[in-house]
XYZ file of C-alpha atoms in Angstrom:
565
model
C -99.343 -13.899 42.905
C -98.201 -12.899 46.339
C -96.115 -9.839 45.351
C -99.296 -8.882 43.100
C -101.382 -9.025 46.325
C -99.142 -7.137 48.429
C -99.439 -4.575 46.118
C -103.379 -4.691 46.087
C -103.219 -4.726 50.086
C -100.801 -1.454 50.240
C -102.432 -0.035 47.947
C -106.024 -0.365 49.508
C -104.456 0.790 52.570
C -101.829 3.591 51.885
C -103.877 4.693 48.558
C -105.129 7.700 50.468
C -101.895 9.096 51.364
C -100.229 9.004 47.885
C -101.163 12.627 47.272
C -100.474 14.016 50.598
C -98.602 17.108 51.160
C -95.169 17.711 52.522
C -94.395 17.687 56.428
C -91.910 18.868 59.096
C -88.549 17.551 58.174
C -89.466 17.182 54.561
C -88.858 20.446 54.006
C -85.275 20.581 55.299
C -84.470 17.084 52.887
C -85.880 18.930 49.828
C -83.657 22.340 50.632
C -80.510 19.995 50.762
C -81.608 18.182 48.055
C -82.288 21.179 46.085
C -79.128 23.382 47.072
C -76.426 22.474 45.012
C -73.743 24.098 47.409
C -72.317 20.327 47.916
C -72.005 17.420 45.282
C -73.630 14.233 45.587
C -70.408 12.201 46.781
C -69.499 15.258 49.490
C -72.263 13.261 51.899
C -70.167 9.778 51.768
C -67.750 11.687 54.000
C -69.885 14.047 55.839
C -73.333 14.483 57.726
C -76.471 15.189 55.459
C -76.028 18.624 55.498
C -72.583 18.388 53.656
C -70.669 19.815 56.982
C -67.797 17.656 57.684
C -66.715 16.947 61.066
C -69.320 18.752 62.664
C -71.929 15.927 64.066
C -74.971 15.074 62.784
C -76.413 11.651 61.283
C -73.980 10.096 58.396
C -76.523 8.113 56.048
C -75.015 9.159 52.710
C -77.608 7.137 51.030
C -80.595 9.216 52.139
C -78.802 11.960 50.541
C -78.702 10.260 47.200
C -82.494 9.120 47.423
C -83.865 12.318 48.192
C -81.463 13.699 45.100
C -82.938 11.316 42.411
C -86.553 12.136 43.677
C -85.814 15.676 43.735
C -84.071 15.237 40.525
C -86.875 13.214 39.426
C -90.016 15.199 41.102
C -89.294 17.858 41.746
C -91.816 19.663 44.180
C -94.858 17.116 43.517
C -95.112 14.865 46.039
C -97.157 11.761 44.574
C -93.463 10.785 43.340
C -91.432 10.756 46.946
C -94.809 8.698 48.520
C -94.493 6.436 45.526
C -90.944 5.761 46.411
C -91.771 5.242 49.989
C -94.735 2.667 49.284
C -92.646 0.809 47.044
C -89.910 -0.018 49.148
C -92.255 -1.296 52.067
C -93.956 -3.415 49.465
C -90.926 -4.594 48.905
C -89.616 -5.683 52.630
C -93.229 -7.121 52.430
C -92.312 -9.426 49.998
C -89.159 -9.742 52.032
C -90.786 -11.113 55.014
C -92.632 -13.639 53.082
C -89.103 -15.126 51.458
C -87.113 -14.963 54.795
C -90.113 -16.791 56.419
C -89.740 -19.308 53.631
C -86.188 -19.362 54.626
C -86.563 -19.953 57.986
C -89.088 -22.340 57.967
C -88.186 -24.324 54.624
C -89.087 -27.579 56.135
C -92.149 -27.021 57.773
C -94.932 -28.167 55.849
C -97.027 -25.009 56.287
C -94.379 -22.799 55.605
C -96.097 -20.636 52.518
C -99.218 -19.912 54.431
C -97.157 -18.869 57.490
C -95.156 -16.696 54.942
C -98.129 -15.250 53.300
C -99.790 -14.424 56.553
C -96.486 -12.771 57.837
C -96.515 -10.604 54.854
C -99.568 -9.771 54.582
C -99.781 -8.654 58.651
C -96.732 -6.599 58.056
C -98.370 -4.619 55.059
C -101.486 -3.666 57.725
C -99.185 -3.164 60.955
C -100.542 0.284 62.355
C -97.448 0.703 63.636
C -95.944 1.416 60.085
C -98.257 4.032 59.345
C -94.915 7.050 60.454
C -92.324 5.371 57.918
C -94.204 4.354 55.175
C -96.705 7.656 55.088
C -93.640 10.225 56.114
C -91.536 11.133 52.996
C -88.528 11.852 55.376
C -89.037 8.981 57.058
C -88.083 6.675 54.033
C -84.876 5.440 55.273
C -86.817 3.201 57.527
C -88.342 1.181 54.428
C -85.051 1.883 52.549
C -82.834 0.348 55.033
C -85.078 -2.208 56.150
C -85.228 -3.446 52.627
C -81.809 -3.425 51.998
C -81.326 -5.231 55.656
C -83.797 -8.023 54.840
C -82.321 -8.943 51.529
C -78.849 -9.221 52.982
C -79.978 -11.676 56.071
C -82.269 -13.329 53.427
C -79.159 -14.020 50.811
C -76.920 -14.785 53.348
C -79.341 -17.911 55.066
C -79.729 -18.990 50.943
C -75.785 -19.275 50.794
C -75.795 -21.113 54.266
C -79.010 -23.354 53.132
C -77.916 -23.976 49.516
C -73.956 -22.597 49.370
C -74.835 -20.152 46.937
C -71.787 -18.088 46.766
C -73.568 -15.734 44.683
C -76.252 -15.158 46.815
C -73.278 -14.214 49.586
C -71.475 -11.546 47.493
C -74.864 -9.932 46.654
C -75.900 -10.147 50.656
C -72.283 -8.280 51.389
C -73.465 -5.959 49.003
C -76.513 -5.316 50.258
C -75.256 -4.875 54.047
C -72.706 -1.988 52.697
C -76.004 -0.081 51.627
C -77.904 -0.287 54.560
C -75.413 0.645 56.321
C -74.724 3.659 54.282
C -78.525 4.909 54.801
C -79.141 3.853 58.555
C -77.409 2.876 62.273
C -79.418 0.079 62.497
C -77.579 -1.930 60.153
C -74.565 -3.122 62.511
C -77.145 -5.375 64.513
C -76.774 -7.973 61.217
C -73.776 -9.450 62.660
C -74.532 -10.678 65.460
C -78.545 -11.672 64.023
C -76.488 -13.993 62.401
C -74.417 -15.555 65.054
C -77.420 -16.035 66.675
C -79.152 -18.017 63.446
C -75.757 -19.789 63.602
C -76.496 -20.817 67.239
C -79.877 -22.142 67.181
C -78.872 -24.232 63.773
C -76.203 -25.743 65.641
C -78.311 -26.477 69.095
C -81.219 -27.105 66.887
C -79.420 -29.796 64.987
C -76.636 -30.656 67.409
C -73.803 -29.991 65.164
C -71.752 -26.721 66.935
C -68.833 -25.641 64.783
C -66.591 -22.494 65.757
C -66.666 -21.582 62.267
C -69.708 -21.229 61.407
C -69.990 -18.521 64.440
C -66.956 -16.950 63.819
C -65.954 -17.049 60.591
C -69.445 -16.973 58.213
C -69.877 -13.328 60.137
C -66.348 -12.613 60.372
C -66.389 -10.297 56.631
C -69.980 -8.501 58.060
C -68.343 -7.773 61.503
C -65.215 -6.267 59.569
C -67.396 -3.857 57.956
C -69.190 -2.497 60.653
C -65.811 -1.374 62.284
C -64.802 -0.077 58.661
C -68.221 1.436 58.613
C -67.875 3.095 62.562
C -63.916 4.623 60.876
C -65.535 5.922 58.028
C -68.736 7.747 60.265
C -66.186 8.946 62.628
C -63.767 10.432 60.052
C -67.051 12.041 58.061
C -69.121 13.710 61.361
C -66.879 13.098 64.221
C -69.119 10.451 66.180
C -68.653 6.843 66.963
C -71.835 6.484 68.916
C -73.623 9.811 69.177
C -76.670 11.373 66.261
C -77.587 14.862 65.687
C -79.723 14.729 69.019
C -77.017 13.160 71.273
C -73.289 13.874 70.657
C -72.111 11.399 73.533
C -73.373 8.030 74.547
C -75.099 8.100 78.233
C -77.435 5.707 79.503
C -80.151 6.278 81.403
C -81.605 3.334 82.574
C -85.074 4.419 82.900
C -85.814 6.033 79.563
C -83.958 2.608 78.204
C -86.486 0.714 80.012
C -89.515 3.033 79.362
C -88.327 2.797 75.529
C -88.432 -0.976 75.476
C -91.729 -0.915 77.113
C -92.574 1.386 74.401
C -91.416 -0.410 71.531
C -93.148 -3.688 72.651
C -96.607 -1.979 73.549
C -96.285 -0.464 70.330
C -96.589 -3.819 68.634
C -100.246 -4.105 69.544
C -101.710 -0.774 71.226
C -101.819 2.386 70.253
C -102.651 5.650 70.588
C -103.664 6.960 73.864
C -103.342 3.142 75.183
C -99.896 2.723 74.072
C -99.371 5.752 76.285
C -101.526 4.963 78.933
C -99.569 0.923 79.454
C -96.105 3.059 79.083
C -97.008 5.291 82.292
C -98.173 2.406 83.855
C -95.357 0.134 83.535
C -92.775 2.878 84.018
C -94.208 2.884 87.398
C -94.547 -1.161 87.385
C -91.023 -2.227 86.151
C -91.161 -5.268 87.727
C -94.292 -6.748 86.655
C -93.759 -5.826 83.176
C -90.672 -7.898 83.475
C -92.388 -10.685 84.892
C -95.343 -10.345 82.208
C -92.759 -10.605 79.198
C -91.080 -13.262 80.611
C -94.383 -14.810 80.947
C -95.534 -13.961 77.031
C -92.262 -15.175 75.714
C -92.871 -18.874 78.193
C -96.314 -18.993 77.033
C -95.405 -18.492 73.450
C -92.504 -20.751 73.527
C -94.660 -23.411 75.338
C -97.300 -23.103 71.845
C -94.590 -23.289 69.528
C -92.341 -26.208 71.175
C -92.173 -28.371 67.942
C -90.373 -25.795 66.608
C -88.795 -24.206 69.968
C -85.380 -22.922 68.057
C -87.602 -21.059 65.428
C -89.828 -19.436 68.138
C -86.702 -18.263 70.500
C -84.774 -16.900 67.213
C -87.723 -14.629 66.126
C -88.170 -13.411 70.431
C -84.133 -12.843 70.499
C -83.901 -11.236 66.607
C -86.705 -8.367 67.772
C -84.344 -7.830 70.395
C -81.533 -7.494 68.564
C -83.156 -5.418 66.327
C -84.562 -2.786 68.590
C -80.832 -2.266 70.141
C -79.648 0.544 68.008
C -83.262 2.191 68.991
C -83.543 1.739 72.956
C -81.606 4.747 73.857
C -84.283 7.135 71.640
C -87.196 7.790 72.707
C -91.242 7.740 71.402
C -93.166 11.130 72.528
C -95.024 10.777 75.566
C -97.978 11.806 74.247
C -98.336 9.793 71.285
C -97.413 7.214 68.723
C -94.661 9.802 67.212
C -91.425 7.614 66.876
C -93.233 4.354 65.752
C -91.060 4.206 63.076
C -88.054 3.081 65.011
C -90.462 -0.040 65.653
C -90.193 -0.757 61.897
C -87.504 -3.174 61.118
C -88.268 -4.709 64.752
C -91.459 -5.663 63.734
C -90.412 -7.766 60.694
C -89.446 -10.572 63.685
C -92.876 -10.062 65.374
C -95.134 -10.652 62.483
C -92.977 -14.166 61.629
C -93.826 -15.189 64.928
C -97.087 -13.961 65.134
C -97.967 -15.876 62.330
C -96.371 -18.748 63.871
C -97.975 -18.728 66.921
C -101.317 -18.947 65.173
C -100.611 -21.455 62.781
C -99.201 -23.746 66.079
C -102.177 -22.797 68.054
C -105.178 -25.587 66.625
C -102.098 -27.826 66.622
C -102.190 -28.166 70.634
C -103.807 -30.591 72.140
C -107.009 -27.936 73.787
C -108.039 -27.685 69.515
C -107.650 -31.309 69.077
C -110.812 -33.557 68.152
C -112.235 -35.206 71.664
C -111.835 -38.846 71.524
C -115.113 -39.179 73.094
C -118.649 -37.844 72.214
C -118.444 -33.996 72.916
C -122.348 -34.255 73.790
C -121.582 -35.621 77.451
C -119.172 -33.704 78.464
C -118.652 -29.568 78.451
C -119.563 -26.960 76.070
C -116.324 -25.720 74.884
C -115.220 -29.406 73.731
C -117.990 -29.205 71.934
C -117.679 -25.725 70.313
C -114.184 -26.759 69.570
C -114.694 -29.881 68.273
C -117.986 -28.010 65.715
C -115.268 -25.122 64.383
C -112.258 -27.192 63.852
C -109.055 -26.043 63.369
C -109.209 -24.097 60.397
C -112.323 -22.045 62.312
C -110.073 -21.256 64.849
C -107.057 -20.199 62.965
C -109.909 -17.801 60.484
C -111.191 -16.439 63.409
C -108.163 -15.309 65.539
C -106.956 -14.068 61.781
C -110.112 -12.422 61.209
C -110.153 -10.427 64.556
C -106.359 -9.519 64.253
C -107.240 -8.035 60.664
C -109.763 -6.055 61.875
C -108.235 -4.811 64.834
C -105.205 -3.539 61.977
C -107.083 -2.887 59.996
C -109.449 -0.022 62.091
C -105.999 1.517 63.469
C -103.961 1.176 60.334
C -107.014 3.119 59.070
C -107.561 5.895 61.155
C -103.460 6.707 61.537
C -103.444 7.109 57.575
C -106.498 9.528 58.218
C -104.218 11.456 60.816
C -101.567 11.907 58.528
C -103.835 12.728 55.272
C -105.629 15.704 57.869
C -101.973 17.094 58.979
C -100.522 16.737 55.254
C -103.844 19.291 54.586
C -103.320 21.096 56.972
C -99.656 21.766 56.256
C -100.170 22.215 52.691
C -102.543 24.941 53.787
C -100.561 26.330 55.875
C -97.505 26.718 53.169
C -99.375 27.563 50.153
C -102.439 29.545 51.009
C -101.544 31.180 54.617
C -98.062 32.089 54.641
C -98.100 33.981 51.255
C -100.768 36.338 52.810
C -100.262 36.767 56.183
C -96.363 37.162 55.738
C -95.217 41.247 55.737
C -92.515 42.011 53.002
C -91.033 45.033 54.603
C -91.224 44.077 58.163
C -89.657 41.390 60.279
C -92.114 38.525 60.831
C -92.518 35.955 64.059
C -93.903 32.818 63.828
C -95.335 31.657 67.661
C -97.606 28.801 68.583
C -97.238 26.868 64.942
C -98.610 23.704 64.697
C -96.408 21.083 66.459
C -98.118 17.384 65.525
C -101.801 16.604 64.888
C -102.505 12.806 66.671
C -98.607 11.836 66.542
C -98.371 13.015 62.641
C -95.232 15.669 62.943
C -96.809 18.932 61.089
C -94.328 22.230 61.269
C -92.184 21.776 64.158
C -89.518 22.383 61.930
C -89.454 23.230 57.987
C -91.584 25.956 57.538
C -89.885 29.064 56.279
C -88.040 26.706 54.102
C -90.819 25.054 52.769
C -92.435 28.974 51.888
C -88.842 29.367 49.827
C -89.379 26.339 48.534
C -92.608 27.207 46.924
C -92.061 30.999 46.631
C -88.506 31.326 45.913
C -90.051 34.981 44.519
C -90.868 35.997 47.924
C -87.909 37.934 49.816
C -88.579 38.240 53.803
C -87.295 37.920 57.021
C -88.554 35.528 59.353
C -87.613 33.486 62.759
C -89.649 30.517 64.221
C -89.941 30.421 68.107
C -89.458 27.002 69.228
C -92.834 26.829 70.981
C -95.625 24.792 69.858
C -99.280 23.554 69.334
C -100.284 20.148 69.913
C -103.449 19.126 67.629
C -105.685 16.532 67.467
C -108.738 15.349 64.829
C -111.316 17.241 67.401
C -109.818 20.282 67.750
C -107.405 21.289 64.508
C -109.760 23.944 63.214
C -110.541 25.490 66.926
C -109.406 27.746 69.306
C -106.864 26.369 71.282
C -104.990 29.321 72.863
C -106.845 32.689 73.903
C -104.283 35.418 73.403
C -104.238 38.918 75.873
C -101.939 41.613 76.685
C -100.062 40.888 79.997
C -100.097 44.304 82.196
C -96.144 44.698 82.362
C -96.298 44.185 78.586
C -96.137 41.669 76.350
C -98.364 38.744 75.914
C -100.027 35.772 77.597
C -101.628 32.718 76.067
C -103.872 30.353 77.586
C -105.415 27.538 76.804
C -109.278 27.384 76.415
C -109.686 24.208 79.015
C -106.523 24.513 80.669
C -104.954 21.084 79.763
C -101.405 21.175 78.278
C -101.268 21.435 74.674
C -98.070 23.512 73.945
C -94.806 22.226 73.708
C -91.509 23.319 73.446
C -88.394 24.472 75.337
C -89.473 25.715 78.850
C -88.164 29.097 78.148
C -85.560 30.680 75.820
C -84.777 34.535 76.200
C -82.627 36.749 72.945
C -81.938 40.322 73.024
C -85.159 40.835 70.726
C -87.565 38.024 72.545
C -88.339 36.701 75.978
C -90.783 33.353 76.167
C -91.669 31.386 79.140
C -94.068 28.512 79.317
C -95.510 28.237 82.090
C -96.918 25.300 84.574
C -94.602 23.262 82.361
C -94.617 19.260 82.838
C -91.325 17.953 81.779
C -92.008 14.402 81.790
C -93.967 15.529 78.536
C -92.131 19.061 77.600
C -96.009 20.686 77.453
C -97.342 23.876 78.998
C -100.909 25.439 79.040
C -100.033 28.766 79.221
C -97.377 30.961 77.268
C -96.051 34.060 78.457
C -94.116 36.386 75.684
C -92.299 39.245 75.505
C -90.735 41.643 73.087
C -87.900 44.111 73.686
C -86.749 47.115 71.980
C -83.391 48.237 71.376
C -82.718 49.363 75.026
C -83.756 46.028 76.240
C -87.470 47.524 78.113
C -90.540 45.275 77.643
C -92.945 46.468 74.344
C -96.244 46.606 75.497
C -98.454 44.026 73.393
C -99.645 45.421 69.708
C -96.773 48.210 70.066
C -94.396 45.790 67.815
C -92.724 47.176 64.768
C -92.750 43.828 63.603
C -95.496 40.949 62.394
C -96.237 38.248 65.084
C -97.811 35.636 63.504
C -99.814 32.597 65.462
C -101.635 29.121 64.296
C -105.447 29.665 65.320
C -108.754 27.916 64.027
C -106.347 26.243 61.464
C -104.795 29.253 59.693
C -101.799 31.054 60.209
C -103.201 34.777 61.460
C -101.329 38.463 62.567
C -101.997 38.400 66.309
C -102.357 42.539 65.783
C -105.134 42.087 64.141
């Protein structure tokens, strides 16, 4: 019955984005999926792209799931979101049986399960990797992560020795499809500690040698990545490993807003406690006292769940959300598995404190809130602060999924109805200005000529992207953004209608054919309001604008348009 209403719940929820059309990085899976230039078992010892040696992200097992729906779907994308949905209803279900783990002797422990599970289906913060088809690593490993912690506390709670092979199974997946697998380890050392404080019975063993065969293959696993791309520590964005201890801090700040806010208050809280480090120290030290204070009958649980987010956001603190939205939420995925269990505690503890208790004396002499409290009860309590928190989910799981149903639209659009016509055949075409993100949903920052050869592999033409970009919203997606004009010592200028910064992209990159600038750039948020390009002919002089013996082609009022004409 509870797997059968997860399902219900997702489906209520994500139902609207089943059909929605490819995005961004999709493109580039499907065109690696599709080429056939490397066999399936070439990306166990290389990066996704087949290229050994040569950097990049080693998650062989994102490979092979993107070749058995390509295999399997083909082009139609009902099949890949399918896939996606199924494997976060599954780390649902997940949650609930690990918080039956954890808690198997509290007497609650199924409704604290079920409520877990059931706030980690609606989580708006899960919108990115469940919605995203390139994103579904994040459900894929977190599933895979889950079941192995999950089997592993069954062997330690019932010495199921079958339940440990399948768990060692399990971790060798995940961490063939994602980095964040080698935090297991030591999530389990730390389970090991609080069982022994909890219960006063340390043991050596049970720290160092239950882990012992999961630590051993996380250094077989860093070998293997480092034979296949050449990186211990780096990923196709970094190739060394550097901290900087501000955008670590402004990350974790990030990821923990991100639990509850979102949007343009998520951002808002970031800026402000990048410039307040200390109090936001002081205020999550202050959350984690007041929630261990509410949950002292079962202290150990409550400081396992705060220290298990932490471990699990390790392998994410050095990346980075965009500044001017919830893009990135995804790396708050697996995280939030540890939030929602203690969430769920917190509110089942809450009527248990003494402030819910029934007065021992008659409510009507004394102040209105004993009253109120003693007239609602505990259960009132607990259905209203579950109530509210639904709601509040709810509304922002809502309009996210609307986000990424208007950029999946807008991108199908884009690919199947604009390119095809506005692309010319015989000349060489430029594509400036596309659509960056709409509202923190990634659109066609990168994947768009391949998705056009994707779905006109007829269609023979030359084409280069610049790598500068529109930022959209739900207000303006179908308006004029940028006003285009000839500059007087040729080329062109763009500017934005209001003035406020809504391109992005590299602050200026210059090729013997192309010169773009972006001017009044802010590079706390890599975004511009005004774009300054230039062409050059063979000699190198500046082409005075509409003089190009090539197609320039720009995003405006939501189709792709020649900026000649």
């Amino acid at each position: 019955m509870v797997l059968l209403g997860l399902i219900i719940l997702n489906l209520a929820f994500f139902g609207l984005n089943l059909n929605d059309f490819f995005l961004s990085d999709d493109f580039d899976w499907l065109t690696i999926a599709k080429s056939e230039e490397y066999s399936l078992s070439d990306y166990f010892s290389a990066n996704y792209y087949g290229e050994r040696g040569d950097g990049g992200s080693y998650r062989p097992m994102v490979n092979v799931i993107f070749w058995l729906n390509y295999n399997l779907f083909s082009l139609n994308p009902l099949g890949y979101h399918i896939v996606n949905l199924f494997f976060h209803i599954g780390v649902c279900f997940l949650v609930y049986l690990l918080a039956l783990a954890l808690f198997e002797k509290l007497k609650n422990k199924n409704k604290i399960a079920i409520l877990a599970a059931a706030f980690f289906a609606i989580l708006p913060n899960h919108s990115e990797a469940v919605i995203w088809i390139a994103a579904v690593g994040d459900p894929l490993a977190t599933f895979f992560y889950l079941l192995a912690f999950y089997l592993y506390l069954l062997f330690r709670q019932k010495q199921n020795f079958s339940a440990l092979l399948v768990s060692i199974a399990s971790f060798i997946i995940v961490l063939l499809i994602k980095e964040i697998a080698i935090t297991l380890p030591l999530l389990i050392v730390v389970w090991e500690l609080y069982q022994a404080i909890s219960k006063n019975k340390f043991k050596a063993r049970n720290l160092v040698l239950y882990p012992l065969g999961y630590w051993l293959l996380v250094i077989g696993y860093f070998f293997i990545r480092y034979s296949a791309i050449g990186l211990v520590f780096g990923y196709y964005a970094r190739e060394s490993f550097k901290i900087d201890f501000n955008a670590v801090f402004k990350m974790i700040a990030a990821l923990i807003s991100n639990l509850f806010f979102y949007g343009q208050t998520r951002v808002f809280l970031i800026d402000y406690f990048s410039d307040h480090k200390i109090f936001f120290v002081l205020l999550i030290i202050l959350l984690a006292a007041l929630i261990l204070y509410a949950c002292r009958r079962y202290f150990y649980k409550a400081a396992f769940l705060i220290d298990a987010y932490l471990i699990l956001i390790l392998p994410v603190i050095f990346l980075a959300f965009n500044n001017l939205n919830d893009e990135g939420e995804r790396y708050n995925y697996l995280p939030s598995v540890a939030f929602v269990i203690l969430l769920s505690l917190l509110i089942w503890q809450m009527p248990e404190n003494k402030i819910f208790k029934k007065p021992s004396i008659d409510p009507l002499t004394w102040l209105p809130p004993s009253l109120l409290l003693r007239r609602t009860g505990r259960m009132t309590a607990r259905a209203v602060v579950i109530g509210v928190l639904i709601i509040y989910f709810a509304v922002n799981l809502f309009n996210k999924d609307y986000n990424w149903h208007l950029a999946s639209s807008l991108s199908k659009k884009i690919v199947q109805q604009d390119a095809p016509q506005v692309l010319d055949l015989g000349r060489e075409n430029y594509f400036v200005a596309l659509p960056d993100n709409l509202d923190g949903a990634p659109l066609l920052r990168n994947g768009l000529v391949l998705g056009i050869n994707l779905f006109y592999p007829e269609l023979e033409f030359k084409a280069k992207v610049l790598n500068v970009y529109q930022c959209l919203t739900r207000q303006n997606y179908q308006e004029k953004i940028l006003y285009w004009g000839a500059y007087p010592t040729g080329g062109w200028i763009a500017e934005t209608f209001d003035k406020k910064n809504r391109v992005t992209g590299f602050d200026r990159q210059e090729t013997d054919q192309y010169i773009f600038e972006l001017w009044n750039y802010d590079y706390p948020t890599y975004t511009s309001n005004t774009i300054r390009l230039i062409f050059k002919n063979k000699e190198g002089n500046f082409i005075p604008a509409g003089k190009e013996d090539f197609n320039i082609i720009i995003f405006d009022q939501g189709s792709l348009k020649s900026l000649a004409k």
